[in-house]
Short mmCIF file of C-alpha atoms in Angstrom, two decimals:
data_model
loop_
_atom_site.label_atom_id
_atom_site.label_comp_id
_atom_site.label_asym_id
_atom_site.label_seq_id
_atom_site.Cartn_x
_atom_site.Cartn_y
_atom_site.Cartn_z
CA MET A 1 -18.32 15.62 -1.40
CA GLY A 2 -18.56 14.15 -4.89
CA LEU A 3 -17.99 17.56 -6.45
CA CYS A 4 -14.88 18.12 -4.36
CA LEU A 5 -13.55 14.76 -5.40
CA LYS A 6 -14.16 15.55 -9.04
CA LEU A 7 -12.23 18.76 -8.76
CA ARG A 8 -9.10 17.13 -7.33
CA THR A 9 -6.89 19.88 -8.64
CA SER A 10 -4.31 19.03 -5.98
CA ARG A 11 -3.60 16.62 -3.18
CA VAL A 12 -4.64 19.41 -0.81
CA ILE A 13 -8.25 19.14 -1.94
CA SER A 14 -8.00 15.36 -1.73
CA ALA A 15 -6.64 15.63 1.79
CA ILE A 16 -9.51 17.88 2.88
CA VAL A 17 -12.05 15.47 1.39
CA ILE A 18 -10.31 12.49 2.94
CA LEU A 19 -10.28 14.15 6.38
CA GLY A 20 -14.00 14.74 6.08
CA ILE A 21 -14.62 11.15 5.12
CA LEU A 22 -12.35 9.90 7.90
CA THR A 23 -14.31 11.77 10.52
CA LEU A 24 -17.50 10.16 9.26
CA SER A 25 -15.97 6.74 8.95
CA VAL A 26 -14.45 6.52 12.40
CA ALA A 27 -17.76 7.60 13.89
CA GLU A 28 -19.55 4.98 11.81
CA CYS A 29 -17.11 2.30 12.95
CA ARG A 30 -17.75 3.22 16.54
CA ASN A 31 -21.49 3.26 16.14
CA ASN A 32 -22.16 0.38 13.78
CA HIS A 33 -19.41 -2.15 13.78
CA ASN A 34 -18.50 -2.72 17.38
CA HIS A 35 -21.66 -3.59 19.31
CA HIS A 36 -19.96 -2.88 22.64
CA ARG A 37 -21.92 -2.15 25.79
CA ASP A 38 -20.63 -0.99 29.15
CA ASN A 39 -22.41 -3.29 31.56
CA GLY A 40 -21.70 -2.51 35.21
CA GLY A 41 -18.03 -1.66 34.60
CA LYS A 42 -17.58 -4.53 32.16
CA ILE A 43 -17.22 -3.95 28.44
CA GLU A 44 -18.93 -6.49 26.21
CA TYR A 45 -17.42 -7.36 22.84
CA PRO A 46 -17.88 -10.00 20.11
CA ALA A 47 -15.24 -12.71 19.68
CA ILE A 48 -14.79 -16.21 18.30
CA ASN A 49 -14.16 -17.41 21.88
CA CYS A 50 -14.39 -15.90 25.36
CA ARG A 51 -11.73 -16.39 28.03
CA LYS A 52 -11.90 -17.76 31.55
CA HIS A 53 -8.94 -15.72 32.88
CA SER A 54 -8.21 -12.01 32.58
CA ALA A 55 -5.41 -9.58 33.45
CA VAL A 56 -4.67 -5.89 32.89
CA LEU A 57 -1.37 -4.74 31.38
CA THR A 58 -0.62 -2.56 34.42
CA ASP A 59 -0.55 -5.73 36.58
CA PHE A 60 2.85 -6.36 34.96
CA GLY A 61 4.41 -2.95 35.64
CA ALA A 62 3.42 -1.22 32.41
CA VAL A 63 3.44 2.60 32.33
CA GLY A 64 1.09 4.35 29.88
CA ASP A 65 2.93 7.64 29.49
CA GLY A 66 3.92 7.22 25.83
CA LYS A 67 7.63 7.35 26.76
CA THR A 68 8.38 4.32 28.92
CA SER A 69 9.08 1.09 27.02
CA ASN A 70 6.55 -1.63 27.87
CA THR A 71 8.02 -4.42 25.73
CA LYS A 72 9.02 -6.41 28.83
CA ALA A 73 5.58 -5.88 30.39
CA PHE A 74 3.75 -7.15 27.29
CA ASN A 75 6.00 -10.19 27.03
CA ALA A 76 5.77 -10.97 30.76
CA ALA A 77 1.98 -10.65 30.69
CA ILE A 78 1.56 -12.91 27.69
CA GLN A 79 4.03 -15.48 29.05
CA LYS A 80 2.08 -15.64 32.33
CA LEU A 81 -1.31 -15.81 30.57
CA SER A 82 -0.08 -18.55 28.22
CA THR A 83 -0.16 -20.93 31.20
CA TYR A 84 -3.97 -20.74 31.09
CA ALA A 85 -4.25 -21.93 27.47
CA SER A 86 -5.54 -25.35 28.50
CA ASP A 87 -7.80 -23.89 31.22
CA GLY A 88 -10.24 -21.72 29.27
CA GLY A 89 -7.67 -19.29 27.88
CA ALA A 90 -6.89 -15.73 28.95
CA GLN A 91 -7.31 -12.13 27.89
CA LEU A 92 -4.93 -9.21 28.36
CA ILE A 93 -6.66 -5.84 28.66
CA VAL A 94 -4.78 -2.74 27.53
CA PRO A 95 -6.31 0.12 29.58
CA PRO A 96 -6.52 3.83 28.72
CA GLY A 97 -3.08 5.34 28.13
CA LYS A 98 -0.26 5.45 25.58
CA TRP A 99 1.68 2.20 25.73
CA LEU A 100 5.04 2.36 23.95
CA THR A 101 6.40 -1.05 22.99
CA GLY A 102 8.61 -2.96 20.62
CA SER A 103 7.65 -6.27 19.06
CA PHE A 104 5.89 -8.85 21.23
CA ASN A 105 4.60 -12.37 20.60
CA LEU A 106 1.07 -13.67 21.17
CA THR A 107 0.05 -17.10 22.47
CA SER A 108 -2.80 -19.57 21.81
CA HIS A 109 -6.31 -19.34 23.28
CA PHE A 110 -5.63 -15.68 23.93
CA THR A 111 -7.31 -12.29 23.47
CA LEU A 112 -5.55 -8.93 23.33
CA PHE A 113 -8.25 -6.32 24.10
CA LEU A 114 -7.68 -2.57 23.69
CA HIS A 115 -9.88 -0.14 25.63
CA LYS A 116 -11.28 2.64 23.42
CA ASP A 117 -8.85 5.13 25.00
CA ALA A 118 -5.83 2.82 24.75
CA VAL A 119 -3.08 3.53 22.21
CA ILE A 120 -0.30 1.04 21.56
CA LEU A 121 2.70 2.94 20.15
CA GLY A 122 5.36 1.18 18.10
CA SER A 123 8.85 1.86 19.41
CA GLN A 124 11.23 3.82 17.21
CA ASP A 125 14.22 2.06 18.78
CA GLU A 126 15.28 -0.54 16.21
CA SER A 127 16.81 -2.73 18.94
CA GLU A 128 13.28 -3.44 20.21
CA TRP A 129 12.40 -5.25 16.96
CA PRO A 130 14.07 -8.68 16.80
CA ALA A 131 15.36 -10.00 13.48
CA ILE A 132 13.51 -13.09 12.27
CA PRO A 133 14.04 -15.40 9.27
CA VAL A 134 12.75 -14.32 5.87
CA LEU A 135 9.45 -15.84 4.79
CA PRO A 136 10.13 -19.15 3.01
CA SER A 137 7.67 -18.34 0.20
CA TYR A 138 9.50 -15.04 -0.49
CA GLY A 139 13.13 -16.12 -0.21
CA LYS A 140 14.35 -12.69 0.82
CA GLY A 141 13.10 -9.54 2.50
CA ARG A 142 10.89 -7.23 0.45
CA ASP A 143 12.88 -4.11 1.36
CA ALA A 144 16.46 -5.34 1.61
CA PRO A 145 18.44 -8.58 1.37
CA GLY A 146 19.45 -8.67 5.06
CA GLY A 147 16.44 -10.44 6.58
CA ARG A 148 13.45 -8.84 8.27
CA LEU A 149 12.23 -7.50 11.60
CA SER A 150 9.45 -9.04 13.65
CA ALA A 151 6.03 -7.43 13.48
CA LEU A 152 4.85 -5.17 16.28
CA ILE A 153 2.26 -7.82 17.20
CA PHE A 154 3.51 -11.24 16.10
CA GLY A 155 2.44 -14.85 16.48
CA SER A 156 3.43 -18.18 14.97
CA ASN A 157 1.99 -21.71 15.24
CA LEU A 158 -1.01 -20.52 17.24
CA THR A 159 -4.64 -21.60 17.61
CA ASP A 160 -7.55 -19.35 18.61
CA VAL A 161 -6.12 -15.81 18.79
CA VAL A 162 -8.17 -12.58 19.05
CA ILE A 163 -6.84 -9.03 18.67
CA THR A 164 -9.74 -6.65 19.28
CA GLY A 165 -11.00 -3.65 21.22
CA ASN A 166 -13.77 -1.10 21.35
CA ASN A 167 -11.97 0.88 18.67
CA GLY A 168 -8.71 1.24 20.55
CA THR A 169 -5.72 2.39 18.49
CA ILE A 170 -2.44 0.86 17.39
CA ASP A 171 -0.02 3.48 16.06
CA GLY A 172 3.03 2.06 14.32
CA GLN A 173 4.76 5.48 14.27
CA GLY A 174 5.88 4.57 10.78
CA SER A 175 7.28 7.88 9.57
CA THR A 176 10.80 7.15 10.87
CA TRP A 177 10.81 3.84 9.02
CA TRP A 178 9.49 5.45 5.82
CA LYS A 179 12.30 8.03 5.89
CA LYS A 180 14.96 5.34 6.36
CA PHE A 181 13.44 3.26 3.58
CA ARG A 182 13.31 6.17 1.14
CA ALA A 183 16.90 7.13 1.99
CA GLY A 184 18.13 3.58 1.38
CA GLU A 185 19.34 3.31 4.97
CA LEU A 186 17.77 -0.06 5.79
CA ASN A 187 19.55 -3.38 5.36
CA VAL A 188 16.56 -5.28 6.74
CA THR A 189 12.87 -5.35 5.81
CA ARG A 190 10.66 -3.03 7.86
CA PRO A 191 8.35 -4.62 10.44
CA TYR A 192 4.66 -5.14 9.74
CA MET A 193 2.07 -4.03 12.29
CA ILE A 194 0.33 -7.39 12.85
CA GLU A 195 1.62 -10.69 11.46
CA ILE A 196 0.23 -14.11 12.35
CA MET A 197 1.94 -17.16 10.79
CA TYR A 198 1.15 -20.88 10.61
CA SER A 199 -1.97 -20.36 12.71
CA ASP A 200 -5.66 -21.31 12.80
CA GLN A 201 -8.72 -19.41 14.08
CA ILE A 202 -7.64 -15.78 14.04
CA GLN A 203 -9.78 -12.69 14.68
CA ILE A 204 -8.55 -9.11 14.19
CA SER A 205 -11.40 -6.65 14.70
CA ASN A 206 -12.77 -3.32 15.90
CA LEU A 207 -9.53 -1.37 16.03
CA THR A 208 -8.04 1.76 14.50
CA LEU A 209 -4.62 1.06 12.99
CA ILE A 210 -2.47 3.99 11.90
CA ASN A 211 0.95 4.56 10.34
CA SER A 212 2.40 1.08 10.08
CA PRO A 213 6.10 0.93 9.16
CA SER A 214 5.06 -1.26 6.19
CA TRP A 215 2.11 -3.64 5.69
CA PHE A 216 -0.59 -3.35 8.35
CA VAL A 217 -2.25 -6.78 8.74
CA HIS A 218 -0.48 -9.87 7.38
CA PRO A 219 -1.96 -13.31 8.07
CA ILE A 220 0.27 -15.87 6.34
CA TYR A 221 0.26 -19.69 6.06
CA SER A 222 -2.94 -19.61 8.14
CA SER A 223 -6.59 -20.67 8.05
CA ASN A 224 -9.96 -19.53 9.38
CA VAL A 225 -9.12 -15.84 9.57
CA LEU A 226 -11.68 -13.12 10.38
CA VAL A 227 -10.74 -9.44 9.85
CA LYS A 228 -13.64 -7.15 10.70
CA GLY A 229 -14.40 -3.53 11.54
CA LEU A 230 -10.89 -2.11 11.09
CA THR A 231 -10.16 1.54 10.33
CA ILE A 232 -6.70 1.62 8.74
CA LEU A 233 -5.07 4.98 8.05
CA ALA A 234 -1.73 5.97 6.52
CA PRO A 235 -0.67 8.93 4.36
CA VAL A 236 -1.48 8.29 0.70
CA ASP A 237 2.20 8.74 -0.18
CA SER A 238 3.57 6.37 2.51
CA PRO A 239 5.60 3.43 1.11
CA ASN A 240 4.14 -0.11 1.11
CA THR A 241 1.46 0.56 3.73
CA ASP A 242 -0.91 -2.12 2.39
CA GLY A 243 -4.03 -2.48 4.53
CA VAL A 244 -4.76 -6.21 4.76
CA ASP A 245 -2.60 -8.82 2.98
CA PRO A 246 -4.00 -12.36 3.20
CA ASP A 247 -1.03 -14.47 2.11
CA SER A 248 -1.14 -18.24 1.52
CA CYS A 249 -4.31 -18.37 3.65
CA THR A 250 -7.40 -20.58 3.39
CA ASN A 251 -10.88 -19.59 4.53
CA THR A 252 -10.57 -15.86 5.23
CA ARG A 253 -13.24 -13.20 5.69
CA ILE A 254 -12.46 -9.47 5.52
CA GLU A 255 -15.45 -7.19 6.08
CA ASP A 256 -16.57 -3.74 7.24
CA CYS A 257 -13.16 -2.10 6.85
CA PHE A 258 -12.26 1.49 5.93
CA ILE A 259 -8.73 1.86 4.55
CA VAL A 260 -6.70 4.89 3.46
CA SER A 261 -3.29 3.78 2.24
CA GLY A 262 -0.16 4.56 0.29
CA ASP A 263 -0.43 1.12 -1.33
CA ASP A 264 -3.11 -1.48 -2.09
CA CYS A 265 -5.97 -1.40 0.41
CA ILE A 266 -6.14 -5.19 0.24
CA ALA A 267 -3.38 -7.23 -1.44
CA VAL A 268 -4.00 -10.95 -1.92
CA LYS A 269 -0.70 -12.87 -2.07
CA SER A 270 0.82 -16.38 -2.00
CA GLY A 271 4.57 -16.16 -2.46
CA TRP A 272 7.21 -14.85 -4.84
CA ASP A 273 8.52 -16.69 -7.91
CA GLU A 274 10.51 -19.91 -7.31
CA TYR A 275 10.18 -19.57 -3.52
CA GLY A 276 6.39 -19.34 -3.64
CA ILE A 277 6.22 -22.18 -6.17
CA LYS A 278 8.29 -24.38 -3.84
CA VAL A 279 6.15 -23.68 -0.75
CA GLY A 280 3.00 -24.11 -2.87
CA MET A 281 0.40 -22.71 -0.46
CA PRO A 282 -2.44 -20.89 -2.25
CA THR A 283 -4.71 -18.20 -0.95
CA GLN A 284 -8.17 -19.64 -1.46
CA HIS A 285 -11.75 -19.31 -0.25
CA LEU A 286 -11.47 -15.59 0.51
CA ILE A 287 -14.43 -13.27 1.15
CA ILE A 288 -14.04 -9.47 1.00
CA ARG A 289 -17.17 -7.42 1.63
CA ARG A 290 -18.21 -3.91 2.61
CA LEU A 291 -14.79 -2.39 2.03
CA THR A 292 -14.19 1.34 1.53
CA CYS A 293 -10.80 2.30 0.08
CA ILE A 294 -8.90 5.52 -0.67
CA SER A 295 -5.52 5.00 -2.34
CA PRO A 296 -4.67 7.43 -5.17
CA ASP A 297 -1.64 5.45 -6.38
CA SER A 298 -2.74 1.84 -5.85
CA ALA A 299 -5.54 -0.71 -6.05
CA THR A 300 -8.69 -1.21 -4.03
CA ILE A 301 -7.98 -4.95 -4.14
CA ALA A 302 -4.82 -6.36 -5.76
CA LEU A 303 -4.43 -10.02 -6.67
CA GLY A 304 -0.65 -10.47 -6.69
CA SER A 305 1.85 -9.65 -7.75
CA GLU A 306 3.35 -12.30 -5.44
CA MET A 307 0.93 -15.10 -6.33
CA SER A 308 3.27 -18.03 -6.96
CA GLY A 309 1.38 -20.38 -4.64
CA GLY A 310 -1.86 -19.63 -6.52
CA ILE A 311 -4.99 -17.56 -5.80
CA GLN A 312 -8.40 -19.20 -6.19
CA ASP A 313 -12.01 -18.61 -5.16
CA VAL A 314 -12.02 -14.95 -4.16
CA ARG A 315 -15.45 -13.38 -3.57
CA ALA A 316 -15.54 -9.58 -3.31
CA GLU A 317 -18.82 -7.68 -2.95
CA ASP A 318 -20.14 -4.28 -1.89
CA ILE A 319 -16.86 -2.49 -2.53
CA THR A 320 -16.49 1.31 -2.52
CA ALA A 321 -13.42 3.16 -3.75
CA ILE A 322 -12.86 6.92 -3.83
CA ASP A 323 -9.90 8.69 -5.43
CA THR A 324 -8.17 5.35 -6.02
CA GLU A 325 -5.99 4.20 -8.89
CA SER A 326 -7.88 1.00 -9.76
CA GLY A 327 -10.61 -1.39 -8.68
CA VAL A 328 -9.74 -5.10 -8.50
CA ARG A 329 -6.32 -5.38 -10.13
CA ILE A 330 -4.46 -8.52 -11.22
CA LYS A 331 -0.65 -8.28 -11.13
CA THR A 332 1.59 -11.09 -12.37
CA ALA A 333 4.56 -11.86 -14.61
CA VAL A 334 6.56 -14.58 -16.32
CA GLY A 335 8.38 -16.44 -13.53
CA ARG A 336 5.48 -16.33 -11.09
CA GLY A 337 3.92 -19.60 -12.23
CA ALA A 338 0.76 -20.85 -10.49
CA TYR A 339 -2.63 -19.28 -11.18
CA VAL A 340 -5.26 -16.65 -10.43
CA LYS A 341 -8.63 -18.22 -11.13
CA ASP A 342 -12.26 -18.30 -10.04
CA ILE A 343 -12.39 -14.64 -9.05
CA TYR A 344 -15.83 -13.13 -8.45
CA VAL A 345 -16.56 -9.42 -7.92
CA ARG A 346 -19.95 -7.69 -7.70
CA ARG A 347 -21.48 -4.41 -6.59
CA MET A 348 -18.56 -2.02 -6.86
CA THR A 349 -19.09 1.74 -6.55
CA LEU A 350 -16.07 3.72 -7.78
CA LYS A 351 -15.59 7.51 -7.71
CA THR A 352 -12.62 9.32 -9.25
CA MET A 353 -10.51 6.48 -10.62
CA LYS A 354 -7.63 6.17 -13.03
CA TYR A 355 -8.69 2.65 -14.08
CA VAL A 356 -11.81 0.60 -13.42
CA PHE A 357 -10.37 -2.69 -14.73
CA TRP A 358 -6.62 -3.33 -14.76
CA MET A 359 -4.70 -6.55 -15.37
CA ALA A 360 -0.94 -6.65 -15.91
CA GLY A 361 1.11 -9.64 -17.04
CA ASN A 362 4.35 -7.67 -16.99
CA TYR A 363 4.81 -6.92 -13.28
CA ASN A 364 8.50 -7.76 -13.43
CA GLN A 365 9.70 -7.41 -9.85
CA HIS A 366 11.65 -10.55 -8.92
CA PRO A 367 13.47 -11.64 -5.73
CA ASP A 368 16.53 -12.63 -7.76
CA LEU A 369 17.55 -13.88 -11.20
CA LYS A 370 16.88 -17.56 -10.35
CA TYR A 371 13.22 -17.45 -11.37
CA ASP A 372 12.07 -19.91 -14.03
CA PRO A 373 11.22 -18.18 -17.33
CA LYS A 374 9.04 -21.20 -18.15
CA ALA A 375 6.91 -20.62 -15.01
CA ILE A 376 3.95 -19.04 -16.78
CA PRO A 377 0.97 -17.99 -14.63
CA GLU A 378 -2.53 -19.13 -15.57
CA ILE A 379 -5.14 -16.38 -15.29
CA LYS A 380 -8.70 -17.52 -15.97
CA GLY A 381 -12.29 -17.27 -14.78
CA ILE A 382 -12.29 -13.59 -13.76
CA ASN A 383 -15.84 -12.28 -13.20
CA TYR A 384 -16.98 -8.69 -12.61
CA ARG A 385 -20.62 -7.60 -12.46
CA ASP A 386 -22.77 -4.70 -11.28
CA VAL A 387 -20.21 -1.89 -11.31
CA VAL A 388 -20.93 1.83 -11.30
CA ALA A 389 -18.00 4.20 -11.76
CA GLU A 390 -17.72 7.95 -12.27
CA ASN A 391 -14.99 10.46 -13.06
CA VAL A 392 -12.85 7.75 -14.68
CA THR A 393 -9.75 8.35 -16.84
CA TYR A 394 -9.38 4.84 -18.38
CA SER A 395 -12.14 2.21 -18.43
CA ALA A 396 -9.73 -0.70 -18.75
CA LYS A 397 -6.12 -1.68 -19.34
CA LEU A 398 -6.00 -5.45 -19.74
CA ASP A 399 -2.64 -6.91 -20.76
CA GLY A 400 -2.12 -10.66 -20.67
CA ILE A 401 1.14 -12.40 -21.53
CA GLN A 402 2.10 -13.03 -25.14
CA GLY A 403 1.50 -16.72 -25.82
CA ASP A 404 -0.30 -17.00 -22.46
CA PRO A 405 -3.57 -15.07 -22.75
CA PHE A 406 -5.74 -14.33 -19.72
CA THR A 407 -8.99 -16.20 -20.48
CA GLY A 408 -12.54 -16.56 -19.23
CA ILE A 409 -12.90 -12.86 -18.44
CA CYS A 410 -16.55 -11.89 -17.92
CA ILE A 411 -17.74 -8.31 -17.32
CA SER A 412 -21.47 -7.52 -17.08
CA ASN A 413 -23.80 -4.68 -16.10
CA VAL A 414 -21.16 -1.95 -15.88
CA THR A 415 -21.67 1.79 -16.28
CA ILE A 416 -18.57 3.99 -16.44
CA ALA A 417 -18.86 7.79 -16.59
CA LEU A 418 -15.67 9.45 -17.76
CA THR A 419 -13.70 12.43 -16.50
CA GLU A 420 -13.86 15.69 -18.45
CA LYS A 421 -10.55 14.80 -20.14
CA PRO A 422 -10.63 11.01 -20.59
CA LYS A 423 -8.08 9.03 -22.56
CA LYS A 424 -9.11 8.50 -26.16
CA LEU A 425 -8.48 4.74 -26.07
CA GLN A 426 -10.83 3.63 -23.28
CA TRP A 427 -10.29 -0.14 -23.51
CA ASN A 428 -6.68 -1.14 -24.11
CA CYS A 429 -6.58 -4.95 -24.43
CA THR A 430 -3.84 -7.41 -25.42
CA ASP A 431 -3.60 -11.18 -25.00
CA ILE A 432 -6.96 -11.64 -23.29
CA ALA A 433 -10.23 -13.44 -24.09
CA GLY A 434 -13.74 -13.28 -22.68
CA VAL A 435 -17.18 -11.70 -23.00
CA THR A 436 -19.07 -8.63 -21.86
CA SER A 437 -22.73 -7.77 -21.49
CA ASN A 438 -24.38 -4.39 -20.97
CA VAL A 439 -21.11 -2.48 -20.50
CA THR A 440 -20.58 1.24 -21.19
CA PRO A 441 -18.31 2.55 -22.78
CA THR A 442 -18.13 -0.16 -25.44
CA PRO A 443 -15.39 -2.70 -24.57
CA CYS A 444 -12.53 -3.83 -26.81
CA ALA A 445 -12.99 -6.36 -29.62
CA LEU A 446 -11.34 -9.11 -27.52
CA LEU A 447 -14.31 -8.89 -25.11
CA PRO A 448 -17.30 -9.10 -27.47
CA GLU A 449 -20.85 -8.35 -26.35
CA LYS A 450 -22.92 -11.41 -25.47
CA LYS A 451 -26.44 -10.29 -24.64
CA GLY A 452 -28.16 -11.54 -21.52
CA VAL A 453 -25.00 -12.71 -19.75
CA ASP A 454 -24.79 -12.24 -15.99
CA CYS A 455 -21.25 -12.99 -14.87
CA ALA A 456 -21.02 -15.65 -12.20
CA PHE A 457 -21.03 -15.11 -8.45
CA PRO A 458 -21.17 -18.22 -6.21
CA THR A 459 -24.31 -18.99 -4.23
CA ASP A 460 -22.77 -21.53 -1.84
CA ARG A 461 -21.54 -20.46 1.59
CA LEU A 462 -17.93 -20.80 2.67
CA PRO A 463 -17.22 -22.23 6.15
CA ILE A 464 -15.76 -18.91 7.36
CA ASP A 465 -19.18 -17.32 6.81
CA ASP A 466 -20.69 -19.69 9.36
CA VAL A 467 -18.36 -18.63 12.19
CA GLN A 468 -20.55 -17.19 14.92
CA LEU A 469 -19.19 -14.62 17.36
CA LYS A 470 -19.90 -14.93 21.07
CA THR A 471 -20.51 -12.01 23.43
CA CYS A 472 -17.52 -11.74 25.75
CA SER A 473 -16.69 -9.25 28.50
CA ALA A 474 -13.64 -7.36 29.68
CA GLY A 475 -13.41 -5.56 33.02
CA LEU A 476 -10.73 -3.05 34.00
#
């Protein structure tokens, strides 16, 4: 497999390799991540909370033929089950079948459970996707000025919500949306696949998500979020199909995910320019572990570029990237304000990469011309350690902002093996400061060698790491 990846003479070879890896990965997800047992007709699954009441989607007139719209059935089911929120909560089971639907809204103390042979299909009828207000920390839609459409699975102001399954599938049928976007035919922002806003205690786990119209999983203005065991798949040339985008969230854990994307596998965000500064909600106390990413034109993990509420205390470990543009990338610009600080990364394995380390202070996409040119972001305390990379074109491109250097960069115990035709200048550094230790190839002069340094990684536990999952059951 490694040899094939090194060849990469065309996207065809990449596609063949990716298909091979996908087959392995989905099988691994089914075997290792789900821990489901069929116990006398009941399926057991792990969740933050179990439910006293249960219903099946077909109880509400749903038809799983892949053609009949089930938007009304989903909404009727969830409205009925919401009445049990104060009586032990409820779960809605999506049975085997293909369940076409537009956007629907979740409720509190609720579990949406997908059987392994269930497929939720996103409707291609735009009228089934209600328009909703733009995000206050963004000020406008990301695709177009005319607002945005509700996510396929949406929730706001909720407590204790679980979206899970024994590797059931949600297919956003995104290709129609991608074509409209590329043709400039949209005057609204495309829907996301899953978006949960202003909520607490969220679990999204053990599912296969494919072909979202835009971002896949978007928790925003929320806390205590667990994302686990997802397989996320989109064509590597699909527009803005980020995998998981924690946005102005506190106490989030993303683990055991396999992501193939046309954009960043994980994009950490907190608002855009003056709108994000005004809302002022950082993303903080974020754990990312055991992630595998394939994204030839984007980052394994991006911090920004919309980071105007701040990003702090991110802990990423045991990260694998294959045929991906960069590792952990920082994207920011004048006008963003706020900060990216106290970032900790260790144990990255990278194969066939354009960049290992990439920081950009000139990511000049703005919502409008009202941004404050004096809103200078602070980038400091960025720690990378224990990285092995092979078939690399550039070791590092690290560009701070003139008059506003990125400081406190620490890189230790890194071995980078280069492609057969590497760039001559391996470390391209401007407006940065920090140290390195035991790094090959030799870093730039702005990151001098300091022997014996091990870059920091916190030893304390975050509260989200202490969340214990219960064994729950679902019967058809």
